[in-house]
Each structure stands twice: as C-alpha cells, then as structure tokens.
Coordinates of C-alpha atoms and ligand atoms in Angstrom, one line a residue:
Chain A
M24 CA 0.0 0.0 0.0
S25 CA 1.3 3.4 -0.9
K26 CA 2.4 6.1 1.6
T27 CA 0.3 8.8 3.1
I28 CA 1.3 12.1 1.6
L29 CA -1.2 14.4 3.4
Q30 CA -3.0 14.2 6.7
V31 CA -5.7 16.6 7.6
K32 CA -6.5 16.6 11.3
D33 CA -9.5 18.4 12.9
L34 CA -9.0 21.2 10.5
E35 CA -11.0 24.4 11.3
K36 CA -11.3 27.6 9.5
T37 CA -13.2 30.6 10.8
Y38 CA -13.0 33.7 8.5
E39 CA -12.5 37.2 10.0
N40 CA -16.2 37.9 9.4
G41 CA -17.2 35.0 11.7
V42 CA -18.2 32.5 9.0
K43 CA -17.2 29.0 10.2
A44 CA -16.2 27.4 6.9
L45 CA -14.6 24.3 8.2
K46 CA -15.6 22.7 11.5
G47 CA -13.1 20.0 12.3
V48 CA -12.4 18.0 9.1
S49 CA -10.1 15.0 9.2
F50 CA -8.9 12.7 6.3
D51 CA -5.8 11.3 4.8
V52 CA -4.5 11.4 1.2
K53 CA -2.4 8.6 -0.2
E54 CA 0.5 9.2 -2.6
G55 CA -0.6 9.0 -6.2
E56 CA -4.3 9.1 -5.3
F57 CA -7.1 10.9 -7.2
L58 CA -9.2 12.2 -4.4
V59 CA -12.4 14.1 -5.1
I60 CA -14.2 16.4 -2.7
I61 CA -17.9 17.0 -3.2
G62 CA -20.5 19.0 -1.4
L63 CA -23.0 21.8 -1.8
S64 CA -22.0 25.3 -2.7
G65 CA -20.7 26.9 0.5
S66 CA -19.8 23.7 2.2
G67 CA -16.2 24.7 2.5
K68 CA -14.5 22.8 -0.5
S69 CA -12.6 25.8 -1.7
T70 CA -11.6 26.8 1.8
L71 CA -10.2 23.3 2.4
L72 CA -8.0 23.4 -0.7
R73 CA -6.8 26.9 0.1
C74 CA -5.8 25.8 3.6
I75 CA -3.7 23.0 2.2
N76 CA -1.5 25.3 0.2
N77 CA -1.5 28.1 2.8
L78 CA -3.5 30.6 0.7
H79 CA -5.7 30.7 3.8
E80 CA -4.4 30.1 7.4
P81 CA -6.4 27.5 9.2
T82 CA -7.7 28.6 12.6
G83 CA -7.5 25.2 14.2
G84 CA -6.3 21.7 13.7
Q85 CA -3.3 20.5 11.7
I86 CA -2.2 19.6 8.2
L87 CA 0.7 17.2 7.8
F88 CA 2.4 17.2 4.5
K89 CA 4.9 14.3 4.4
D90 CA 4.7 14.1 8.1
R91 CA 5.6 17.8 8.5
N92 CA 3.1 20.2 10.1
I93 CA 2.4 22.9 7.5
T94 CA 0.0 25.1 9.5
R95 CA 1.3 28.4 10.8
L96 CA 4.4 28.6 8.5
N97 CA 6.4 31.8 8.2
K98 CA 6.3 33.7 4.9
K99 CA 9.3 32.0 3.3
D100 CA 8.3 28.4 4.3
S101 CA 4.7 28.9 3.1
R102 CA 6.1 30.1 -0.3
T103 CA 8.2 26.9 -0.4
L104 CA 5.2 24.9 0.4
R105 CA 3.1 26.5 -2.3
S106 CA 5.8 25.8 -4.8
E107 CA 5.5 22.1 -3.9
I108 CA 1.7 22.1 -4.4
G109 CA 0.2 23.1 -7.7
M110 CA -3.3 24.5 -8.0
I111 CA -5.7 25.0 -10.8
F112 CA -8.9 27.1 -10.7
Q113 CA -12.4 27.2 -12.0
H114 CA -11.7 30.4 -14.0
F115 CA -8.2 29.2 -15.1
N116 CA -6.7 32.5 -13.9
L117 CA -4.1 32.8 -16.6
I118 CA -2.5 36.1 -17.4
P119 CA -4.5 37.1 -20.5
R120 CA -1.8 39.2 -22.2
Y121 CA 1.0 36.7 -21.9
S122 CA 1.8 33.9 -24.3
V123 CA 0.9 30.3 -23.4
L124 CA 4.6 29.5 -22.8
K125 CA 5.1 32.5 -20.5
N126 CA 2.0 31.5 -18.6
A127 CA 3.4 28.0 -18.1
L128 CA 6.7 29.5 -17.1
T129 CA 5.2 31.4 -14.2
G130 CA 5.1 28.0 -12.6
A131 CA 8.9 28.3 -12.3
L132 CA 8.8 31.7 -10.5
Y133 CA 9.7 30.2 -7.1
R134 CA 13.1 28.9 -8.2
T135 CA 13.9 31.8 -10.6
P136 CA 15.9 34.7 -9.1
I137 CA 13.6 37.7 -8.6
L138 CA 15.6 40.0 -10.8
S139 CA 15.9 37.5 -13.7
S140 CA 12.2 36.8 -13.5
L141 CA 11.3 40.5 -13.6
F142 CA 13.2 40.8 -16.8
G143 CA 11.5 37.7 -18.1
F144 CA 14.6 35.4 -18.1
F145 CA 13.9 31.8 -17.2
S146 CA 16.4 29.0 -17.3
Q147 CA 16.6 26.8 -20.4
E148 CA 15.8 23.9 -18.2
D149 CA 12.5 25.5 -17.1
K150 CA 11.6 26.5 -20.6
D151 CA 12.1 22.8 -21.7
K152 CA 10.1 21.7 -18.7
A153 CA 7.2 24.1 -19.6
L154 CA 7.2 23.1 -23.2
N155 CA 7.3 19.5 -22.2
Y156 CA 4.2 19.9 -20.0
L157 CA 2.4 21.9 -22.7
D158 CA 3.1 18.9 -24.9
L159 CA 1.7 16.6 -22.3
V160 CA -1.6 18.4 -22.2
G161 CA -1.6 18.6 -26.0
I162 CA -1.2 22.3 -26.5
K163 CA 2.4 22.7 -27.4
E164 CA 1.7 24.1 -30.9
K165 CA 0.0 27.1 -29.2
A166 CA 3.0 27.9 -27.1
H167 CA 3.4 31.4 -28.6
V168 CA -0.2 32.3 -28.9
R169 CA -1.6 34.8 -26.4
A170 CA -3.5 33.1 -23.6
D171 CA -6.7 35.1 -24.1
Q172 CA -6.9 33.8 -27.7
L173 CA -7.6 30.3 -26.4
S174 CA -10.9 28.5 -25.6
G175 CA -11.8 27.8 -22.0
G176 CA -10.7 24.1 -22.2
Q177 CA -7.4 25.1 -23.8
Q178 CA -6.8 27.7 -21.1
Q179 CA -7.4 25.1 -18.4
R180 CA -4.9 22.8 -20.0
V181 CA -2.4 25.7 -20.0
S182 CA -3.1 26.2 -16.3
I183 CA -2.4 22.5 -15.7
A184 CA 0.9 22.9 -17.5
R185 CA 1.7 25.9 -15.3
A186 CA 1.0 23.9 -12.2
L187 CA 3.1 21.0 -13.4
T188 CA 6.0 23.3 -14.2
Q189 CA 6.2 24.0 -10.5
G190 CA 7.3 20.3 -10.1
P191 CA 4.6 19.8 -7.5
Q192 CA 4.0 16.8 -5.3
I193 CA 0.3 17.4 -5.1
L194 CA -2.1 19.1 -7.5
L195 CA -5.1 20.9 -6.1
A196 CA -8.0 21.5 -8.5
D197 CA -10.9 23.8 -7.5
E198 CA -13.8 22.9 -9.7
P199 CA -11.6 22.7 -12.8
V200 CA -14.4 22.0 -15.2
A201 CA -17.3 24.0 -13.7
S202 CA -17.1 26.7 -16.4
L203 CA -16.6 24.3 -19.3
D204 CA -19.1 22.6 -21.6
P205 CA -19.7 18.9 -21.1
A206 CA -17.4 17.7 -23.9
T207 CA -14.5 19.9 -23.0
C208 CA -15.1 19.0 -19.4
H209 CA -14.2 15.4 -20.2
T210 CA -11.1 16.4 -22.2
V211 CA -9.8 18.4 -19.2
M212 CA -10.7 15.6 -16.7
D213 CA -8.9 13.1 -19.0
Y214 CA -5.8 15.2 -18.9
L215 CA -5.9 15.4 -15.2
K216 CA -6.3 11.6 -15.0
K217 CA -3.4 11.3 -17.4
V218 CA -1.2 13.5 -15.2
N219 CA -2.3 11.4 -12.2
R220 CA -1.4 8.1 -14.0
E221 CA 1.6 9.0 -16.0
L222 CA 3.4 11.3 -13.5
G223 CA 2.0 9.5 -10.5
L224 CA 0.9 12.9 -9.2
T225 CA -1.5 13.1 -6.2
I226 CA -4.6 15.0 -7.2
I227 CA -7.2 16.6 -4.9
C228 CA -10.1 17.9 -6.9
N229 CA -13.4 19.7 -6.1
L230 CA -16.2 18.6 -8.3
H231 CA -19.9 19.2 -8.7
F232 CA -21.1 16.4 -10.9
L233 CA -21.4 13.0 -9.4
S234 CA -21.2 11.3 -12.8
L235 CA -17.7 12.8 -13.2
V236 CA -16.8 11.7 -9.7
R237 CA -17.7 8.1 -10.4
Q238 CA -15.7 8.2 -13.6
Y239 CA -12.5 9.8 -12.3
A240 CA -12.2 9.5 -8.6
D241 CA -10.2 6.8 -6.7
R242 CA -11.8 7.9 -3.5
V243 CA -14.3 10.6 -2.6
I244 CA -15.0 12.7 0.5
A245 CA -18.1 14.8 1.0
L246 CA -18.4 18.0 3.0
K247 CA -21.6 19.4 4.3
E248 CA -21.6 22.7 6.2
G249 CA -17.9 22.5 7.0
K250 CA -18.0 18.9 8.2
L251 CA -17.0 15.6 6.6
V252 CA -20.1 13.5 6.0
Y253 CA -18.8 10.8 3.7
E254 CA -15.6 9.2 2.9
G255 CA -15.1 6.2 0.6
D256 CA -15.4 4.6 -2.8
P257 CA -17.4 6.7 -5.3
K258 CA -19.3 3.6 -6.4
N259 CA -20.9 3.4 -3.0
I260 CA -22.6 6.7 -3.1
D261 CA -26.2 5.6 -3.4
Q262 CA -29.4 7.5 -3.3
S263 CA -29.5 7.8 0.5
W264 CA -25.9 9.2 0.6
F265 CA -26.8 11.5 -2.2
E266 CA -29.7 12.9 -0.2
E267 CA -27.6 13.1 2.9
I268 CA -25.0 15.2 1.1
Y269 CA -27.1 17.3 -1.1
G270 CA -30.4 17.5 0.7
E271 CA -33.7 15.6 0.3
S272 CA -35.0 17.4 -2.7
A273 CA -31.9 17.3 -4.8
K274 CA -31.8 15.4 -8.1
E275 CA -28.8 14.1 -9.7
V276 CA -27.8 15.6 -13.1
H277 CA -25.6 13.9 -15.6
V278 CA -22.8 15.1 -17.7
N279 CA -22.4 12.9 -20.8
Chain B
M23 CA -31.9 54.6 12.3
K24 CA -32.5 55.3 8.6
Q25 CA -35.2 57.8 9.5
A26 CA -32.9 59.6 11.9
K27 CA -30.3 59.9 9.2
T28 CA -32.8 61.4 6.7
L29 CA -34.0 63.8 9.4
I30 CA -30.5 65.1 10.1
R31 CA -29.9 65.5 6.4
C32 CA -33.2 67.4 5.9
I33 CA -32.4 69.6 8.9
L34 CA -29.0 70.4 7.4
L35 CA -30.2 71.0 3.8
D36 CA -33.6 72.7 4.3
G37 CA -32.2 74.5 7.3
F38 CA -29.4 75.9 5.2
I39 CA -31.9 77.0 2.5
F40 CA -33.9 78.7 5.2
T41 CA -30.7 80.4 6.5
F42 CA -29.8 81.6 3.0
L43 CA -33.2 83.1 2.4
A44 CA -33.3 84.7 5.8
L45 CA -29.8 86.2 5.3
V46 CA -30.8 87.6 1.9
A47 CA -33.9 89.1 3.5
L48 CA -31.8 90.5 6.3
V49 CA -29.2 92.2 4.0
V50 CA -31.9 93.6 1.7
S51 CA -34.0 95.1 4.6
I52 CA -31.1 96.4 6.8
Q53 CA -28.7 97.4 4.0
P54 CA -25.7 96.9 6.3
T55 CA -22.5 98.9 5.8
E56 CA -19.3 97.3 4.6
E57 CA -18.0 97.5 8.2
T58 CA -20.8 95.4 9.6
M59 CA -20.5 92.9 6.7
L60 CA -16.9 92.3 7.7
K61 CA -17.6 91.6 11.4
M62 CA -16.8 87.9 11.1
G63 CA -17.6 86.9 14.7
N64 CA -21.1 88.5 14.7
N65 CA -22.0 87.3 11.2
V66 CA -20.9 83.7 12.0
M67 CA -23.2 83.8 15.0
I68 CA -26.1 85.2 13.1
F69 CA -25.4 82.5 10.4
F70 CA -25.5 79.6 12.8
G71 CA -28.3 81.1 14.8
L72 CA -30.4 81.2 11.7
W73 CA -29.4 77.7 10.8
A74 CA -30.4 76.4 14.2
L75 CA -33.7 78.2 13.9
G76 CA -34.1 76.8 10.4
G77 CA -33.4 73.3 11.8
V78 CA -36.1 73.7 14.4
L79 CA -38.6 74.8 11.7
V80 CA -37.7 71.9 9.5
F81 CA -38.1 69.6 12.5
I82 CA -41.6 70.9 13.0
L83 CA -42.3 70.5 9.2
Q84 CA -41.1 67.0 9.4
K85 CA -43.3 66.2 12.3
A86 CA -46.2 67.7 10.4
K87 CA -45.3 65.3 7.5
I88 CA -44.7 68.0 5.0
K89 CA -42.3 66.9 2.4
T90 CA -39.4 69.3 2.0
L91 CA -36.7 69.3 -0.6
G92 CA -34.6 67.3 1.7
N93 CA -37.2 64.5 1.8
I94 CA -37.3 64.4 -2.0
L95 CA -33.5 64.0 -2.2
F96 CA -32.8 61.8 0.8
D97 CA -35.9 59.7 1.5
P98 CA -35.6 56.1 0.7
P99 CA -37.4 55.3 -2.6
Q100 CA -40.3 53.4 -1.0
A101 CA -41.3 56.4 1.1
L102 CA -41.7 58.6 -1.9
T103 CA -44.3 56.5 -3.8
A104 CA -46.9 57.2 -1.1
Q105 CA -47.2 60.8 -2.3
P106 CA -50.5 62.3 -3.4
D107 CA -50.2 63.2 -7.1
K108 CA -50.3 67.0 -6.7
H109 CA -48.4 68.9 -9.4
W110 CA -44.8 69.4 -8.1
T111 CA -45.0 73.3 -8.3
M112 CA -47.9 73.2 -5.9
S113 CA -46.1 71.2 -3.3
F114 CA -44.0 72.6 -0.4
W115 CA -40.8 71.3 -1.8
G116 CA -41.5 72.6 -5.3
I117 CA -42.1 76.1 -4.0
E118 CA -39.0 75.8 -1.8
L119 CA -36.9 74.9 -4.8
I120 CA -38.3 77.6 -7.0
V121 CA -38.0 80.4 -4.4
A122 CA -34.5 79.3 -3.4
F123 CA -33.4 79.2 -7.0
I124 CA -34.9 82.6 -7.9
V125 CA -33.4 84.3 -4.9
A126 CA -30.0 82.7 -5.6
F127 CA -30.1 83.9 -9.2
I128 CA -31.0 87.5 -8.2
T129 CA -28.3 87.5 -5.5
G130 CA -25.8 86.1 -8.1
L131 CA -26.7 89.0 -10.5
N132 CA -25.7 91.5 -7.8
V133 CA -22.7 89.7 -6.4
A134 CA -21.1 89.1 -9.8
H135 CA -21.9 92.7 -10.9
I136 CA -23.6 91.5 -14.0
S137 CA -24.8 94.4 -15.9
I138 CA -26.0 94.9 -19.4
Y139 CA -25.0 98.6 -19.1
E140 CA -21.3 97.7 -18.6
L141 CA -21.5 95.1 -21.4
T142 CA -22.7 97.7 -23.9
D143 CA -20.7 100.6 -22.7
Q144 CA -19.2 102.4 -25.7
D145 CA -15.7 103.1 -24.3
G146 CA -15.3 99.5 -23.0
L147 CA -16.6 98.1 -26.2
V148 CA -14.1 100.0 -28.4
G149 CA -11.2 98.9 -26.2
A150 CA -12.3 95.3 -26.3
M151 CA -12.7 95.5 -30.1
K152 CA -9.2 96.8 -30.4
V153 CA -7.7 94.0 -28.4
F154 CA -9.8 91.4 -30.1
G155 CA -9.0 92.8 -33.5
A156 CA -5.3 92.7 -32.7
L157 CA -5.6 89.1 -31.6
F158 CA -7.0 88.2 -35.0
D159 CA -4.3 90.2 -36.8
P160 CA -1.3 88.4 -35.2
N161 CA 2.2 89.7 -35.6
W162 CA 3.9 86.8 -37.3
T163 CA 7.4 88.2 -37.0
I164 CA 7.7 86.7 -33.5
L165 CA 6.6 83.3 -34.7
P166 CA 10.2 81.8 -34.5
K167 CA 10.5 83.0 -30.9
A168 CA 7.0 81.7 -30.2
I169 CA 7.8 78.3 -31.6
L170 CA 11.0 78.0 -29.4
A171 CA 8.9 79.0 -26.4
V172 CA 6.2 76.5 -27.1
I173 CA 8.8 73.8 -27.5
E174 CA 10.1 74.7 -24.1
T175 CA 6.5 74.4 -22.8
I176 CA 6.1 71.0 -24.3
F177 CA 9.3 69.8 -22.8
I178 CA 8.4 71.2 -19.4
A179 CA 5.2 69.2 -19.6
F180 CA 7.1 66.2 -20.9
M181 CA 9.7 66.2 -18.2
A182 CA 7.1 66.7 -15.5
T183 CA 5.2 63.6 -16.8
V184 CA 8.3 61.5 -17.2
F185 CA 9.5 62.2 -13.6
A186 CA 6.0 61.8 -12.2
V187 CA 5.3 58.3 -13.8
P188 CA 7.7 56.2 -11.7
V189 CA 6.9 58.0 -8.5
A190 CA 3.2 57.7 -9.1
F191 CA 3.7 54.0 -10.1
V192 CA 5.1 53.1 -6.8
L193 CA 2.6 55.3 -4.9
S194 CA -0.3 53.7 -6.7
F195 CA 0.3 50.4 -5.0
L196 CA 0.7 52.1 -1.6
C197 CA -2.6 54.0 -2.2
A198 CA -4.6 51.0 -3.3
K199 CA -7.0 49.7 -0.7
N200 CA -7.0 46.1 -1.9
I201 CA -3.2 45.9 -1.5
M202 CA -2.9 48.0 1.7
G203 CA -6.2 47.3 3.4
S204 CA -5.1 44.0 5.0
N205 CA -3.4 45.1 8.2
P206 CA -3.5 48.2 10.4
V207 CA 0.0 49.4 9.6
S208 CA -0.3 49.2 5.9
F209 CA -3.8 50.8 6.2
G210 CA -2.2 53.6 8.1
I211 CA 0.3 54.2 5.3
Y212 CA -2.5 54.0 2.8
A213 CA -4.7 56.6 4.6
T214 CA -1.8 59.0 5.3
L215 CA -0.6 58.9 1.7
R216 CA -4.1 59.3 0.3
T217 CA -4.7 62.4 2.5
I218 CA -1.4 64.0 1.5
L219 CA -2.0 63.3 -2.2
N220 CA -5.6 64.7 -2.0
V221 CA -4.4 67.9 -0.4
T222 CA -1.6 68.2 -3.0
R223 CA -4.0 67.7 -5.8
S224 CA -6.5 70.2 -4.5
I225 CA -3.9 72.9 -4.6
E226 CA -3.8 74.3 -8.2
P227 CA -0.5 73.9 -10.1
L228 CA -0.7 77.7 -10.5
I229 CA -0.2 78.1 -6.7
W230 CA 2.6 75.5 -6.7
A231 CA 4.3 77.4 -9.5
I232 CA 4.3 80.5 -7.4
V233 CA 5.8 78.6 -4.5
F234 CA 8.5 77.0 -6.6
S235 CA 9.4 80.2 -8.5
V236 CA 10.2 81.7 -5.1
W237 CA 12.1 78.5 -4.2
V238 CA 14.2 77.9 -7.4
G239 CA 13.7 81.2 -9.2
I240 CA 11.3 82.1 -12.0
G241 CA 11.7 79.9 -15.1
P242 CA 11.0 76.6 -16.6
F243 CA 12.4 74.6 -13.7
A244 CA 9.8 76.1 -11.3
G245 CA 7.1 75.3 -13.8
M246 CA 8.3 71.8 -14.2
L247 CA 8.4 71.2 -10.5
A248 CA 4.9 72.5 -10.0
L249 CA 3.5 70.3 -12.8
L250 CA 5.5 67.3 -11.4
L251 CA 4.0 67.6 -8.0
H252 CA 0.5 67.9 -9.4
S253 CA 1.0 65.1 -11.9
V254 CA 2.3 62.7 -9.2
A255 CA -0.8 63.4 -7.1
S256 CA -3.2 63.0 -10.0
L257 CA -1.5 60.0 -11.6
A258 CA -1.2 58.2 -8.3
K259 CA -4.9 58.6 -7.8
N260 CA -5.7 57.4 -11.4
Y261 CA -3.3 54.5 -11.2
S262 CA -4.4 53.4 -7.7
E263 CA -8.0 53.2 -8.9
L264 CA -6.8 50.9 -11.6
V265 CA -4.9 48.8 -9.1
E266 CA -8.1 48.6 -7.0
C267 CA -10.1 47.0 -9.7
V268 CA -7.6 44.4 -10.9
E269 CA -8.9 40.8 -11.0
E270 CA -8.1 38.7 -8.0
G271 CA -7.9 35.4 -10.0
P272 CA -4.5 35.8 -11.6
I273 CA -3.1 37.2 -8.4
E274 CA -4.2 34.1 -6.5
A275 CA -2.9 31.9 -9.2
I276 CA 0.6 33.5 -9.1
V277 CA 0.7 33.5 -5.3
A278 CA -0.2 29.8 -5.4
T279 CA 2.9 29.0 -7.4
G280 CA 5.1 30.2 -4.5
A281 CA 6.1 33.5 -6.2
S282 CA 7.3 36.4 -4.0
S283 CA 5.3 39.5 -3.5
L284 CA 7.3 41.5 -6.1
Q285 CA 6.8 38.7 -8.6
V286 CA 3.1 38.6 -7.9
V287 CA 2.8 42.3 -8.6
W288 CA 4.9 42.1 -11.7
F289 CA 3.3 39.0 -13.2
A290 CA -0.3 39.3 -12.0
V291 CA -1.0 43.0 -11.4
V292 CA 1.1 44.9 -13.9
P293 CA -0.1 43.1 -17.0
Q294 CA -3.6 44.0 -16.1
I295 CA -3.0 47.7 -15.6
I296 CA -0.2 48.5 -18.1
L297 CA -2.5 49.7 -20.9
P298 CA -4.8 51.9 -18.9
Y299 CA -1.7 53.3 -17.2
T300 CA -0.3 54.2 -20.5
A301 CA -3.5 55.8 -21.5
F302 CA -3.7 57.9 -18.3
T303 CA 0.0 58.9 -18.8
I304 CA -0.5 60.2 -22.3
Y305 CA -3.6 62.0 -21.2
R306 CA -1.6 63.6 -18.3
W307 CA 1.1 64.8 -20.7
D308 CA -1.7 66.4 -22.7
I309 CA -3.1 68.1 -19.7
N310 CA 0.4 69.1 -18.6
V311 CA 1.0 70.9 -21.8
R312 CA -2.1 73.0 -21.3
M313 CA -1.3 73.6 -17.6
A314 CA 2.3 74.5 -18.5
T315 CA 1.0 77.3 -20.6
I316 CA -1.0 78.7 -17.8
I317 CA 1.8 78.2 -15.3
G318 CA 4.0 80.2 -17.6
L319 CA 1.8 83.2 -16.8
V320 CA 3.0 83.3 -13.3
G321 CA 6.7 82.8 -14.2
G322 CA 6.8 79.1 -14.9
G323 CA 8.7 79.6 -18.2
G324 CA 7.8 78.7 -21.8
I325 CA 5.2 80.3 -23.9
G326 CA 3.0 81.4 -21.0
T327 CA 5.8 83.7 -19.7
M328 CA 6.1 85.2 -23.1
I329 CA 2.4 86.0 -23.2
M330 CA 2.7 87.7 -19.8
Q331 CA 5.5 89.9 -21.1
Y332 CA 3.7 91.0 -24.2
Q333 CA 0.4 91.4 -22.4
G334 CA 2.0 93.6 -19.8
Q335 CA 3.1 96.0 -22.6
A336 CA -0.3 95.8 -24.3
M337 CA 1.3 94.3 -27.4
W338 CA -1.9 92.5 -28.6
E339 CA -0.7 91.6 -32.1
E340 CA 2.2 89.6 -30.5
V341 CA -0.1 88.1 -28.0
G342 CA -2.4 87.1 -30.9
C343 CA 0.5 85.2 -32.5
L344 CA 1.2 83.3 -29.2
V345 CA -2.5 82.5 -28.7
F346 CA -2.6 81.0 -32.2
V347 CA 0.5 78.9 -31.5
I348 CA -0.9 77.6 -28.2
A349 CA -4.3 76.8 -29.8
F350 CA -2.5 74.9 -32.5
V351 CA -0.3 72.9 -30.2
V352 CA -3.1 72.1 -27.8
W353 CA -5.3 71.0 -30.6
V354 CA -2.6 68.7 -32.0
M355 CA -1.8 67.2 -28.6
D356 CA -5.5 66.7 -27.8
T357 CA -6.2 64.9 -31.1
T358 CA -3.1 62.7 -31.0
S359 CA -3.5 61.8 -27.4
A360 CA -7.2 60.9 -27.9
Y361 CA -6.2 58.9 -31.0
I362 CA -3.5 57.0 -29.2
R363 CA -5.7 56.3 -26.2
E364 CA -8.4 55.0 -28.5
A365 CA -5.9 52.8 -30.3
I366 CA -4.4 51.0 -27.2
K367 CA -7.8 50.5 -25.6
Ligands
ATP418 N1 -12.6 35.1 1.9 C1 -13.7 34.8 2.6 N2 -14.1 35.6 3.7 C2 -15.2 35.3 4.4 N3 -16.0 34.2 4.2 C3 -15.7 33.4 3.2 C4 -14.5 33.6 2.3 N4 -14.4 32.7 1.4 C5 -15.5 31.9 1.6 N5 -16.2 32.3 2.7 C6 -17.4 31.6 3.2 O1 -17.0 30.4 3.7 C7 -18.0 29.4 3.4 C8 -17.4 28.3 2.6 O2 -17.0 28.8 1.3 P1 -16.2 28.0 0.2 O3 -15.9 28.9 -0.9 O4 -15.1 27.2 0.8 O5 -17.3 27.0 -0.3 P2 -17.3 26.0 -1.6 O6 -17.7 24.7 -1.1 O7 -16.1 26.1 -2.3 O8 -18.5 26.6 -2.4 P3 -18.7 26.7 -4.0 O9 -19.1 25.4 -4.5 O10 -19.7 27.8 -4.1 O11 -17.3 27.1 -4.5 C9 -19.1 30.1 2.7 O12 -20.1 30.4 3.6 C10 -18.5 31.4 2.2 O13 -19.4 32.5 2.2
MG419 MG1 -15.5 27.0 -4.2

C-alpha cells in the first residue's frame, strides 16, 4: 500500500467575518491518489483546498504534508510549500496578455531569481520543462499564442501545465471544469487523469457532478456545512448518501 | 436609524436653505454697511443662529409630515411612492426649490456685478474690439520665438510627466485599498498617503508654480516642479484606482505558485494595468502641456511667460500670435492623445 502524503486533522477555519467554513475536518490522502471532494456550494470545499497550500491560514487543527506540520508557517516556508503544491482554478486564472509559454513558465517563479524573473529570463531547463508539459496536455503548438486567444478548455490545459512546471507533489484543482461545456469537461478531466497516472501525481479535486466523480475519482470525501459527512469509494454513493450530502429534494444531473 | 439619518440630512439642507433666504432678506432690509459685513464673529453667530432656527422649523415641518426638498432628495425610494399626485410646483418642496433658485439667481446677478450697461458701454466696447482685432491680426514676425517658447513648454510638460510616472507608479500600490487594506500598519500608510495626495491635488498647479518660483527662481524649472507635483498626485490617484479593480484570480494563481510579493505584482497585477496606465499617462502629458501654458503666466517659463510679457506691454498683435501657436499645439496634442488612447484600448 502506498504512503500517506497528506494528513488533515480536525481542520478548522473561521473567517474574519465570523463564518465557520470548516468545523473539524479529518482525512488522509495517499500518494498517487485521485481524491475528489464533493459538497454543496458553500460547504467549504474551496476553503479546504486553500488551507492545504496556505493561501488561507487555518484557525484550528493540523495539516501534515509528508509528516511535517504545515500550518502556521512563516512567509518563506509557506512560499516553499506553495511551490510544492500546484493549483488550478475554475476560471483558469491565466495572465491574458501573456503567451501560453510564458504563462506556463510562471510556474517556475519560485526557483527563478527575482531580478531575472522581472526581466523575463527563465532558465533553459525551465523552458524545456514548460514546453514538455504543454506537450503533455496537447497544447504545445499554441505555445506562442496569447493566452486570451484560447478557448476555455485550452486555457485550463495551460493552467495544468503551469502547475506541473512547478514540479509539485500534489495538484489541487478547485472545480476545474465548472465553467466548461460537457465535452470539454471530459477532455480536461482526462488530462488530469493522465497526469495522475503517468506522472503519479497526487490530485485533490473539487467537483460538482457526481457522474464525473464516479468516472475519475479513486476515492471521494463529501463536505456538508464544513463537516466531513462521507468518505469512501465513489461507487458506494447511493441515493440515500446523495440525499444526505445534497439534501432531500436534490436530483442528480448527468454530464455525458 | 435610517429615519434619523434622513431627518438630520433634511435639517442640514432645508435649514441651510432657510438660512440663506433669511440672510438675503436681512441684508436687503437692513442694508448693512461694509463694516458690519466684515464683522466675522457677529456674522458667523447670526449665520449659525439662523441655521439652528431653520433646523427647528424643519423639524416641525417633518413632524407635520410636510415633504421638504430634503425629503425628496434623501428619503428612501419606497417612502416617496406614497405621495398624493399633486403637481410638483404646488407642493411645499417645489415652491421651496423655485424660491431658493430665484433668490440665488438674483443674488448672483448682484454679487457678480452682472450688468447689461457695462457690457454695452461704448468706451469699453471700443477697447475690447481693439484687443480682439489685434488678436485676430497676429504679428507673425515673432513666430520663430513663439515656436521656441512653445517647445520649451512641451518639454516642461514632458519632463514633469516622465518624472511623475515612476513615483506615481510606486505610490499607486501604496494607495490601493485592496493591497494596503489587509493590516492596520499598511492601512495607516494608505490613509496618510491618500490624504497627502488629496491635499496636494486640490492645490492648483498655479499656486505650486508661485511657491516653486520663489524657491528655485522664476523659469521653466519652477514650472516643471509645479507640474511634477500635481502630476504625481493626479496619476497616483488614477493609477491606484486601476490597481483597486484588478482581478483577483490571476493574483491568487501566481501566489499559489510560491512566487514572491514582487513577482506577484509584476506578473499578475502589472499586465492587467499596463494599458490603462499608458492611456492615463498620455492624457496627463496632454493636460500638462495646457497647464504649462497657464503656469508660464506666473513665471513658470515657456510660452506662458512670453504671453505675460507682451500682455504687460499691451502688445496685442504679438499676444495674438502666441495664442494662435498655443491653440494649434493644444489641438494637436489633444487629437493625438485621444487617437493613441483609442488605439491602445
Ligand atoms: N474570503 C472569505 N471571507 C469570508 N468568508 C468566506 C471567504 N471565502 C469563503 N467564505 C465563506 O465560507 C463558506 C465556505 O465557502 P467555500 O468557498 O469554501 O465553499 P465552496 O464549497 O467552495 O462553495 P462553491 O461550491 O460555491 O465554490 C461560505 O459560507 C463562504 O461564504
Ligand atoms: Mg468553491
């Protein structure tokens, strides 16, 4: 059995405005796993991901990344942590005016000296890496096109390449396909699966559609109002669990 | 709570209108001498006394549910629909508005010494026609001098803009709420800088030019410094507003790669603002050229100073030539800057 890469223990997050987004969430993530987090809007999925890479500071509990506590890091250590954890977003968050390649290269910012990076100099090694990952997500031929010229699905593939260029040990994906059409949705999810299989990269992904969850997830956890309400095999989510997670009146929609 | 707020606003506004009307009535009926008019202490007391009285009257009106102008302006929308449909000129607030406006207009006529008699006075008219005629019959022999002077003006404006840009660029981040609002220390810096810049901006470059011409002596340098200061304050405000509406997404994404703060600003913020920055900068240069002309009038160098000299000697033909040159340059700058701004949008 593979090693545990991440342990979340009693994680709590209360925002400054008093909203309790996470109320003691615990789970483990195994190396090389494709873990999916589901839950209603506002259940705390995004908050959870952002706590893992220190974009938000948890207000309670612990996160162990390779057995090292990563809550309450200083500025420098939290930058180091972020460089080891890639993240992709619902709205891709590329820099529209930059080329696809330059966008991918921003994944190398952490290890590029500040002055060189400000002048746009990246090492040849990093350029090769970025091109290589653009190739992996099938968008290498667009390397010199401006990012805002691409379709949504293509942009999300660039953002995967950006995250991979970091050389991360975990990839976080916050609803990576929520603003894409169903067909493109599968393309992007297939690339994520490919990254997971071929590079052995651990992926933690927030998703809305259960049909996608069943197709791609190795394991699934469900959040409800900041608490963990389900953990297990996606195939075991039946009608009663579904109602438990999404409420009585919810109906499942399918993405084909 | 909301009602109390409306009430206070009404007392202030309608009370002020009452004070104004009462003061006009007072001045007209008593016809005070200049000496009494200058007795600041007394007058301030009368002013606030009347305002207090007005406030009480408004309070009574409010209790009697009579809609004043203040209600029309400050009432929450739902409170207004419940009005009987009387024609507005028949309502209290309508009469209040009309009376206040008419009284203000008549007072204005007197205060500004507006008089048809002066306007059509023969001597004055002949003098004006002479100046005007001269302006339209420019003395072109000073054109070479005028061109050199206007080049000086353009460069005064150019240098002021060039020096202002980097300073304003740095300030714009320190004056942006989304960047500085996160902790008390940075918010303190933000608030202080904003205040300083607001004060700086509210003082006309003309005044700064006078200050600097005493400091570094009359001439282009004084003019440039005056424009520089004003440009920094204005650009920092324009720029910081752009910084305040940048999209969070790219910033979050770059932060998530482990980039340092400087890299985040450079890679996620700057690309979003670079074009509007350029547009504002070109526009500022355009404005600076105009202002440099005016500043020249008080000794800021360039073509403005030349106008002042000829004007002082009543050499209107020469002034005419200068005015023509200025109009031409301003028109060219205006058109090109508008064109460039349009092109890079
Ligand atoms: N920066 C913030 N400041 C204050 N409250 C926040 C912040 N971000 C999220 N919240 C609140 O925390 C709760 C959890 O939000 P979160 O974004 O984690 O949910 P989510 O499961 O990702 O929802 P969605 O599916 O809509 O993305 C919500 O009630 C939200 O309003
Ligand atoms: Mg979310």
